[in-house]
Coordinates of C-alpha atoms and ligand atoms in Angstrom, one line a residue:
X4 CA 0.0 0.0 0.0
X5 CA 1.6 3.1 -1.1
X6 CA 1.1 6.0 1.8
X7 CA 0.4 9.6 0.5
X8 CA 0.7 12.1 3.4
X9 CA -0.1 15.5 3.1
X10 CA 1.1 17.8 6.1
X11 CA -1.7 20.2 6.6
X12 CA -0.6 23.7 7.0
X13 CA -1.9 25.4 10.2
X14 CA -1.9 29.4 11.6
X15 CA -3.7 30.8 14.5
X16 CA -5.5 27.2 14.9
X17 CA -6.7 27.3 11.1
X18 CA -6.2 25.6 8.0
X19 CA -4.1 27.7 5.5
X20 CA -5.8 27.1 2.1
X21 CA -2.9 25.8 0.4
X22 CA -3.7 22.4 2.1
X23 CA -6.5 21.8 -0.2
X24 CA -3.8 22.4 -3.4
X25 CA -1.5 20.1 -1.7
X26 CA -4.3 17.7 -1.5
X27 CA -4.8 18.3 -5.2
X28 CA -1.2 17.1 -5.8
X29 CA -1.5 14.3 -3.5
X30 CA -4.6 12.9 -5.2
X31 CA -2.3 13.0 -9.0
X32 CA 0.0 11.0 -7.5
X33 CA -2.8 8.7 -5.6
X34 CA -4.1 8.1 -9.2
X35 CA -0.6 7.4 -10.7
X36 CA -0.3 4.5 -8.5
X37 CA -3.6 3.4 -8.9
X38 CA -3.3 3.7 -12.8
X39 CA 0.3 1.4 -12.3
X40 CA -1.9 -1.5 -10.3
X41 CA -0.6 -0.4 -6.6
X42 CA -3.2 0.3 -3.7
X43 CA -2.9 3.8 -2.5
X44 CA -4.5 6.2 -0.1
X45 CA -3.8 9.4 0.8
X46 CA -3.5 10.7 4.7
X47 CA -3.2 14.3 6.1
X48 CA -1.6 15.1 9.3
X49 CA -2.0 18.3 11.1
X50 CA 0.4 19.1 13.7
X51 CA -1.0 21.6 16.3
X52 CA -1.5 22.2 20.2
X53 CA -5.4 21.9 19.7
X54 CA -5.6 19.6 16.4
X55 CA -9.0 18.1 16.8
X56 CA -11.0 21.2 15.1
X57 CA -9.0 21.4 12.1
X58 CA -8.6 17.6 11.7
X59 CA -12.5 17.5 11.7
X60 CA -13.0 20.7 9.4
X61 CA -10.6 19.0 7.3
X62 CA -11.7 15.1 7.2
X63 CA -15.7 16.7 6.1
X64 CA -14.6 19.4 3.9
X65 CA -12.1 16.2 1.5
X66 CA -13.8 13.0 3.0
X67 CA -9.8 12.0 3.9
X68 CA -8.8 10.2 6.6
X69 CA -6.5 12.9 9.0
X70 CA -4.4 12.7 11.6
X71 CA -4.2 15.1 14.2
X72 CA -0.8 15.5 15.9
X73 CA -1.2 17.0 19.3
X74 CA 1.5 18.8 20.5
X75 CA 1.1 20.8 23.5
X76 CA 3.8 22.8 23.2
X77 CA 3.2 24.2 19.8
X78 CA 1.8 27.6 21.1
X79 CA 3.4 29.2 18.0
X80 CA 5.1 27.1 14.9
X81 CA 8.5 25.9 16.3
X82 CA 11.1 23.5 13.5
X83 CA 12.7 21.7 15.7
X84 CA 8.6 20.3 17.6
X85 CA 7.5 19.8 14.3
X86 CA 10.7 18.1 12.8
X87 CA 10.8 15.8 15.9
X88 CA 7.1 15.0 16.4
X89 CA 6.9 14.7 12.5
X90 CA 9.6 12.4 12.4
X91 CA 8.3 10.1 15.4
X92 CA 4.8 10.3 13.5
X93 CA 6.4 9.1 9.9
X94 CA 8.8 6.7 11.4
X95 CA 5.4 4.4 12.5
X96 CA 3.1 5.5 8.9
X97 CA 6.0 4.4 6.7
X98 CA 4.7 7.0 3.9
X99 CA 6.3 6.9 -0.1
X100 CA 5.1 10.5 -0.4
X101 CA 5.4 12.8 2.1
X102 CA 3.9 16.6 0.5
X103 CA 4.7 20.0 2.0
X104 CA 3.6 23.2 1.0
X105 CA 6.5 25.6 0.0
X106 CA 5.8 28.4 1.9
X107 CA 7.9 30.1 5.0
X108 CA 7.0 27.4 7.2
X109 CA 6.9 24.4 5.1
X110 CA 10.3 26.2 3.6
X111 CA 11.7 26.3 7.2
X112 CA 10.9 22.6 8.5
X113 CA 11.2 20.3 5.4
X114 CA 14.9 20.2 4.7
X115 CA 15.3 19.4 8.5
X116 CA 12.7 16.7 8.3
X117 CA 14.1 15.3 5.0
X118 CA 17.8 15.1 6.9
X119 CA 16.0 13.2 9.8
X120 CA 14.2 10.9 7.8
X121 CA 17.3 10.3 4.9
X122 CA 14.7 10.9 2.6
X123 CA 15.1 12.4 -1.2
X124 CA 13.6 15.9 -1.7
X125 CA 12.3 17.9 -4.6
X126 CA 11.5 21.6 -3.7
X127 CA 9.4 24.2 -4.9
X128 CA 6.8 22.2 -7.5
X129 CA 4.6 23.5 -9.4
X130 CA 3.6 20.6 -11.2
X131 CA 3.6 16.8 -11.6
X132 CA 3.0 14.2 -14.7
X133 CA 3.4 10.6 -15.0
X134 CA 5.6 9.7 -18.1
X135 CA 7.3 6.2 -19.2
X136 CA 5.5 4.5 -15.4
X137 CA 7.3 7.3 -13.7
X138 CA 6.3 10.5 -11.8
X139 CA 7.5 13.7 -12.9
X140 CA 7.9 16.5 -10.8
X141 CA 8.2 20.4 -12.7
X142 CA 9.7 23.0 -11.0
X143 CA 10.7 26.9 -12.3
X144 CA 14.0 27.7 -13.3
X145 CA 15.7 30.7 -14.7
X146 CA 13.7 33.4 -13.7
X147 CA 10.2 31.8 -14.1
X148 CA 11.0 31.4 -17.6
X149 CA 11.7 28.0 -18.0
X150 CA 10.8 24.7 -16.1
X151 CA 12.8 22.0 -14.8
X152 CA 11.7 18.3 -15.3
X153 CA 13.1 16.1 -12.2
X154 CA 12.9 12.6 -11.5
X155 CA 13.2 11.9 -7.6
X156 CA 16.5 9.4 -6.8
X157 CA 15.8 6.2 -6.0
X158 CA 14.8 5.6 -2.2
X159 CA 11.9 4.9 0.5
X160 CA 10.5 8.1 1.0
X161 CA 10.3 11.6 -1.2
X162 CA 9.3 15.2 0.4
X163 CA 7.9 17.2 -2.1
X164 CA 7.4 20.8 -1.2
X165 CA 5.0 22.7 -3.3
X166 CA 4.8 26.3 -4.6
X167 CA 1.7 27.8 -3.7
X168 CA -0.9 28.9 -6.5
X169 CA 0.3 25.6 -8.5
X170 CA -2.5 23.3 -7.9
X171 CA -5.6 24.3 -7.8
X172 CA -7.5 24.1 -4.2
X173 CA -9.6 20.6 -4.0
X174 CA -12.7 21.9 -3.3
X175 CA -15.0 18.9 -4.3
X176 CA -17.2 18.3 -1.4
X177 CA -16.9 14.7 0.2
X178 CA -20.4 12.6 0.0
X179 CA -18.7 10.8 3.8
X180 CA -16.6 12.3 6.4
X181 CA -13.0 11.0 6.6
X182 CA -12.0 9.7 10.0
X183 CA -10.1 11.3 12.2
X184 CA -7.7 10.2 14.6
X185 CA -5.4 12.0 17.3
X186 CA -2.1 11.4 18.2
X187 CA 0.2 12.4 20.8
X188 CA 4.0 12.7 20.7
X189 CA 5.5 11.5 23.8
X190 CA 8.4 13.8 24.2
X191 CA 12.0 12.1 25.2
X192 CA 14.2 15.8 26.9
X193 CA 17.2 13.8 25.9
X194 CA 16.5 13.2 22.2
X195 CA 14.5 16.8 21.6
X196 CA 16.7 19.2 21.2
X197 CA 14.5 21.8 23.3
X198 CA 15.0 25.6 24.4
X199 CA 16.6 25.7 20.9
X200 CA 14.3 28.0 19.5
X201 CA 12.4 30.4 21.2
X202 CA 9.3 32.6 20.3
X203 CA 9.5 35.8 20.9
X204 CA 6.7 37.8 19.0
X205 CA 4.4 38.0 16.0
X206 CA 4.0 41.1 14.4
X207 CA 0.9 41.8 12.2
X208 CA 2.3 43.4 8.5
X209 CA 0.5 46.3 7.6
X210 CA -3.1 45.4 6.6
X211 CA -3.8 44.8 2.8
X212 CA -4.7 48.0 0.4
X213 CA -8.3 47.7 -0.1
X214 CA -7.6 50.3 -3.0
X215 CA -6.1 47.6 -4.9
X216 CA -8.5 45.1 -4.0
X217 CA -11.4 47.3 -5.2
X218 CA -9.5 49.0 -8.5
X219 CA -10.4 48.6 -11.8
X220 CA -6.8 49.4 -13.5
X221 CA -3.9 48.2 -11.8
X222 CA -0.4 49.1 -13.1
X223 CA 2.0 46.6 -11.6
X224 CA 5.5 46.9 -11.1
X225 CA 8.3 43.7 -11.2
X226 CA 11.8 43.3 -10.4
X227 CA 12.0 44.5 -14.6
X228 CA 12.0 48.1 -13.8
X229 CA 15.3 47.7 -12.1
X230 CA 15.7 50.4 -9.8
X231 CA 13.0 52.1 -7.1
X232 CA 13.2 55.1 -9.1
X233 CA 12.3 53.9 -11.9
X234 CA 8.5 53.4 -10.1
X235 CA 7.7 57.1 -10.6
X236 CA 7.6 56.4 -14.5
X237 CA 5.2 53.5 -13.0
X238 CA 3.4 56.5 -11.0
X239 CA 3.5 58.5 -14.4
X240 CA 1.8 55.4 -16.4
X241 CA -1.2 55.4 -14.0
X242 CA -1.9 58.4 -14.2
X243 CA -2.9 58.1 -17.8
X244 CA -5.6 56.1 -16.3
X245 CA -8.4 57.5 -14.3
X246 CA -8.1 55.7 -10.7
X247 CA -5.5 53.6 -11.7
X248 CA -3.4 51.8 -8.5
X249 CA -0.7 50.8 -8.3
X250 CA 0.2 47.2 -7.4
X251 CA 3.7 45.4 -7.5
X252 CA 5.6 41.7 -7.6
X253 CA 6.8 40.4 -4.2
X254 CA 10.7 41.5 -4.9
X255 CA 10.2 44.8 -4.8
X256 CA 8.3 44.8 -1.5
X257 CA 11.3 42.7 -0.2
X258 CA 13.8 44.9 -1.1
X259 CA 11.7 47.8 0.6
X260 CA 10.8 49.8 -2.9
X261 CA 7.6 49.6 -2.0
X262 CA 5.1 48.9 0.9
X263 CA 3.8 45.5 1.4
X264 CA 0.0 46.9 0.9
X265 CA 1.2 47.0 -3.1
X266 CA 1.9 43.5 -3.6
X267 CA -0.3 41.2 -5.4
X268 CA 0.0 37.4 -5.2
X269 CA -0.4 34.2 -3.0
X270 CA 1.5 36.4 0.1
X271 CA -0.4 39.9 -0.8
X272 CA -3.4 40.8 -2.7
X273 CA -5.6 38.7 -4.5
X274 CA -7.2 41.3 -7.2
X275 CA -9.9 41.5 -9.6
X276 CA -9.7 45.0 -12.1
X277 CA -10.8 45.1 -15.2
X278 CA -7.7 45.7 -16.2
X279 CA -4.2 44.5 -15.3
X280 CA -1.1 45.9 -16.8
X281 CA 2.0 43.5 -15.6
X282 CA 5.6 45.8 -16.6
X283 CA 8.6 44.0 -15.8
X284 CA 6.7 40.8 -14.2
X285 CA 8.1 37.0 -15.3
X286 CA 4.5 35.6 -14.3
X287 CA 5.8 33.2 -11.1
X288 CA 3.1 31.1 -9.7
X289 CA 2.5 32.8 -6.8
X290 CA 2.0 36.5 -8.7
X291 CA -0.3 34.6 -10.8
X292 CA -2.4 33.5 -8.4
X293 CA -3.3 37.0 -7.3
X294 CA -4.4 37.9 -10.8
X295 CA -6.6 35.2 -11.6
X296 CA -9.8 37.5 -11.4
X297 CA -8.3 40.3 -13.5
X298 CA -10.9 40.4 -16.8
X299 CA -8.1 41.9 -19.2
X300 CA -4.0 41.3 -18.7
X301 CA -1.4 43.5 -20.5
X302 CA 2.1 42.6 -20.3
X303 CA 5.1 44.7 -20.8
X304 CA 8.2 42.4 -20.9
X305 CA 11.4 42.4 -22.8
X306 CA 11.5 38.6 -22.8
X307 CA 8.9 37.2 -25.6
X308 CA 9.4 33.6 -23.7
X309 CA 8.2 35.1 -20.4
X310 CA 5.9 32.9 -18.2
X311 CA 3.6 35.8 -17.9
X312 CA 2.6 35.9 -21.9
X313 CA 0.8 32.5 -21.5
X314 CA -1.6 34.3 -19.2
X315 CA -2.1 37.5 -21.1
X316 CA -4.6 39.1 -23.7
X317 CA -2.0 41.4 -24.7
X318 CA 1.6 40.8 -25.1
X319 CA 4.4 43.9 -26.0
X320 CA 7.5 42.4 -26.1
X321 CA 9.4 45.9 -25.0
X322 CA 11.8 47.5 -22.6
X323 CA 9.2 49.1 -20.2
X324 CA 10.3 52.4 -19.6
X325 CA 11.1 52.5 -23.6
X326 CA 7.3 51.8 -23.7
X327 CA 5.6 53.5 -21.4
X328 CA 8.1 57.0 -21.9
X329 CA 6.8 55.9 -25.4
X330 CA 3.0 55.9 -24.4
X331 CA 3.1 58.9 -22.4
X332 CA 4.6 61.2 -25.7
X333 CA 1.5 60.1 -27.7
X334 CA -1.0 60.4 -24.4
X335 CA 0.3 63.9 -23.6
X336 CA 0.6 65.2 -27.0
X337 CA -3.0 63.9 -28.0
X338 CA -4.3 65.4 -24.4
X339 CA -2.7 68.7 -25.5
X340 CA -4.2 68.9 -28.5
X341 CA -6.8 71.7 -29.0
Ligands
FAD417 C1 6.1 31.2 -0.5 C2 6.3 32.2 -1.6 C3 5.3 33.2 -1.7 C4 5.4 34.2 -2.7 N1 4.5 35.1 -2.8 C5 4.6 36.0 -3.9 C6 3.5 37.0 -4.1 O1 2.6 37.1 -3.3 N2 3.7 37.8 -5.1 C7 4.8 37.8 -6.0 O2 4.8 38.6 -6.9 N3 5.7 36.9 -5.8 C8 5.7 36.0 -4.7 N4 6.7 35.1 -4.6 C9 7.9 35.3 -5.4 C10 7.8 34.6 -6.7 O3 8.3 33.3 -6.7 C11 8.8 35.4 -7.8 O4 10.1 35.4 -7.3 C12 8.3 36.8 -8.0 O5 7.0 36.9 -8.3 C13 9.2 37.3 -9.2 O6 8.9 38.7 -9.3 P1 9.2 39.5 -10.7 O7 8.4 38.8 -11.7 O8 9.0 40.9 -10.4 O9 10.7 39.3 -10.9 P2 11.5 38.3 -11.9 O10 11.1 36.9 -11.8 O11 13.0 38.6 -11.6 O12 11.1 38.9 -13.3 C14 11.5 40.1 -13.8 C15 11.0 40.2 -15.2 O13 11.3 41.5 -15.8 C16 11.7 41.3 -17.1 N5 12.5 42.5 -17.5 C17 13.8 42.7 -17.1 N6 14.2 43.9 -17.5 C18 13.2 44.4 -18.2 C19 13.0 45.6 -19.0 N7 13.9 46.5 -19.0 N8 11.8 45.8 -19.6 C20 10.8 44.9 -19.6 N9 10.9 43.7 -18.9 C21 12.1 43.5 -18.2 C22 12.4 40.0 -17.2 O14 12.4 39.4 -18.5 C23 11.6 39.2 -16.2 O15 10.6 38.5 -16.9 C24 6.6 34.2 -3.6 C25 7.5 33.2 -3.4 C26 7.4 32.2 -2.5 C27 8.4 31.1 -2.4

């Protein structure tokens, strides 16, 4: 029987969506093993001080079995608990697929988890086919613009950690309940390496623009535009466009450019304009999945292989600030005209 386990993804005592596109993924690969003649069933755990809520939420929402993990320290998310309690967990389930989502958590804990359990590790999927009997996992390479086909080395166990915004969220409601079970982790002081890590505090980020969530244009900025002041020919774009915003890839919130409230995607707004005009964006998963919604994408990109052309209405293979100095000298003269 091959074991499928998806570790659910837990914050504040709920389930983070992206455990209903990991259960996406782990139903592919339930279905490749089915399709090669091998029983298989698919499991999700949630670690948390308090599981039984979410296990339950979980187990009616999918119909699959889940395991809650109690842990009664986990207060706040802590590697080295969930690395040790996960490993105790796995050592007993004996899983062939163990699937992670790829976000600052899952980012933090799996490479620990794989060391522990010896096991091979694929990171940062965002997709997975079955060719020639084997599983094929796809991950982004150079820049977003290209994909990476990998085949995982032979061994007992594979982590996969998945990108967010890759799969989409199983939302197929389940005729029957899955069960749910609760376990708890006995803790050995001499083998757990507490006191390692301690929480100090969690700090809110600013909330979300609501003027981006409610804007019909959005001009977005990406890593493309180079420097930060090359955003006021961004701010000069807009305002071509009555009540345009201005929105913006996850990089340049990173490197401080601009406040988090601009960023659209998976970790910043998810919006729905009429209009969506991408400059300088390579069209990553996770930017895409804030964009879904958007009725009408432009994209401004000097690449004409970019990611981001497969999910736009209109493509201009440019330099952006060639373009848009371009578009304002025909939008000012014409406005000037008597
Ligand atoms: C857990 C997680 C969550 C994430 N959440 C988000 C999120 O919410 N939102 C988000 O945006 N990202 C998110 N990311 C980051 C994401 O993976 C990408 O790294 C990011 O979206 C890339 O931003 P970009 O397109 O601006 O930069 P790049 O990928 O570097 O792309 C820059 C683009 O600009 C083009 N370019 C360069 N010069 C010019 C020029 N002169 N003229 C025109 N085009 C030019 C290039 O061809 C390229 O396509 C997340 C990542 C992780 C792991």
């Amino acid at each position: 029987m091959k074991e499928i386990l998806v570790i659910g993804e837990i914050f504040s005592g709920q389930i983070r969506p992206v455990t209903y596109e990991l259960i996406t993924a782990a139903r592919k690969i339930e279905a490749f093993f089915i399709r090669a003649g091998e029983d298989a069933r698919i499991r999700v755990v949630i670690p948390a001080s308090d599981p039984e809520t979410p296990a339950r939420k979980l187990a009616g929402d999918t119909g699959i079995d889940t395991i809650g993990v109690k842990i009664t320290e986990l207060e706040t998310y802590n590697s080295d608990l969930y690395i040790y309690c996960l490993k105790k967990l796995l050592k007993q389930l004996n899983p062939s697929n163990i699937l992670i989502a790829h976000t600052s958590q899952g980012r933090d804990f799996a490479p620990g988890l794989a060391l522990e359990l010896k096991s091979a590790t694929i990171s940062g999927v965002n997709g997975i086919r079955s060719e020639k009997n084997e599983l094929i996992y796809s991950r982004p390479a150079f820049n977003n613009n290209k994909n990476m086909l990998l085949r995982p080395a032979a061994g007992p166990l594979r982590i996969i950690t998945l990108l967010p915004g890759s799969f989409k969220a199983d939302i197929v409601k389940a005729i029957k309940p899955g069960t749910v079970e609760i376990k708890e982790i006995d803790f050995a002081p001499t083998t757990y390496k507490k006191n390692r890590i301690r929480h100090l505090q969690s700090r809110q980020r600013s909330g979300e623009n609501q003027a981006l969530k409610k804007a019909k244009i959005i001009i977005a900025a990406g890593r493309g535009i180079k420097k930060p002041e090359n955003l006021e020919s961004i701010a000069n774009f807009a305002q071509c466009f009555a009540t345009a915003a201005i929105g913006a890839s996850r990089p340049l919130v990173d490197m401080g450019w601009i406040g988090y409230k601009h960023q659209v995607g998976i970790t910043g707004a998810t919006v729905a304009p009429k209009l969506y005009i991408a400059c300088g964006i390579s069209g990553s998963s996770q930017h895409l999945a804030g964009i879904k919604e958007a009725d009408f994408v432009v994209s401004i990109n000097k690449n004409p292989q970019a990611a981001i052309f497969r999910h736009s209405d209109i493509c201009i293979t440019a330099d952006l600030l060639e373009f848009i100095q371009a578009f304002l000298k025909v939008f000012i003269n014409k406005k000037e005209q008597p």
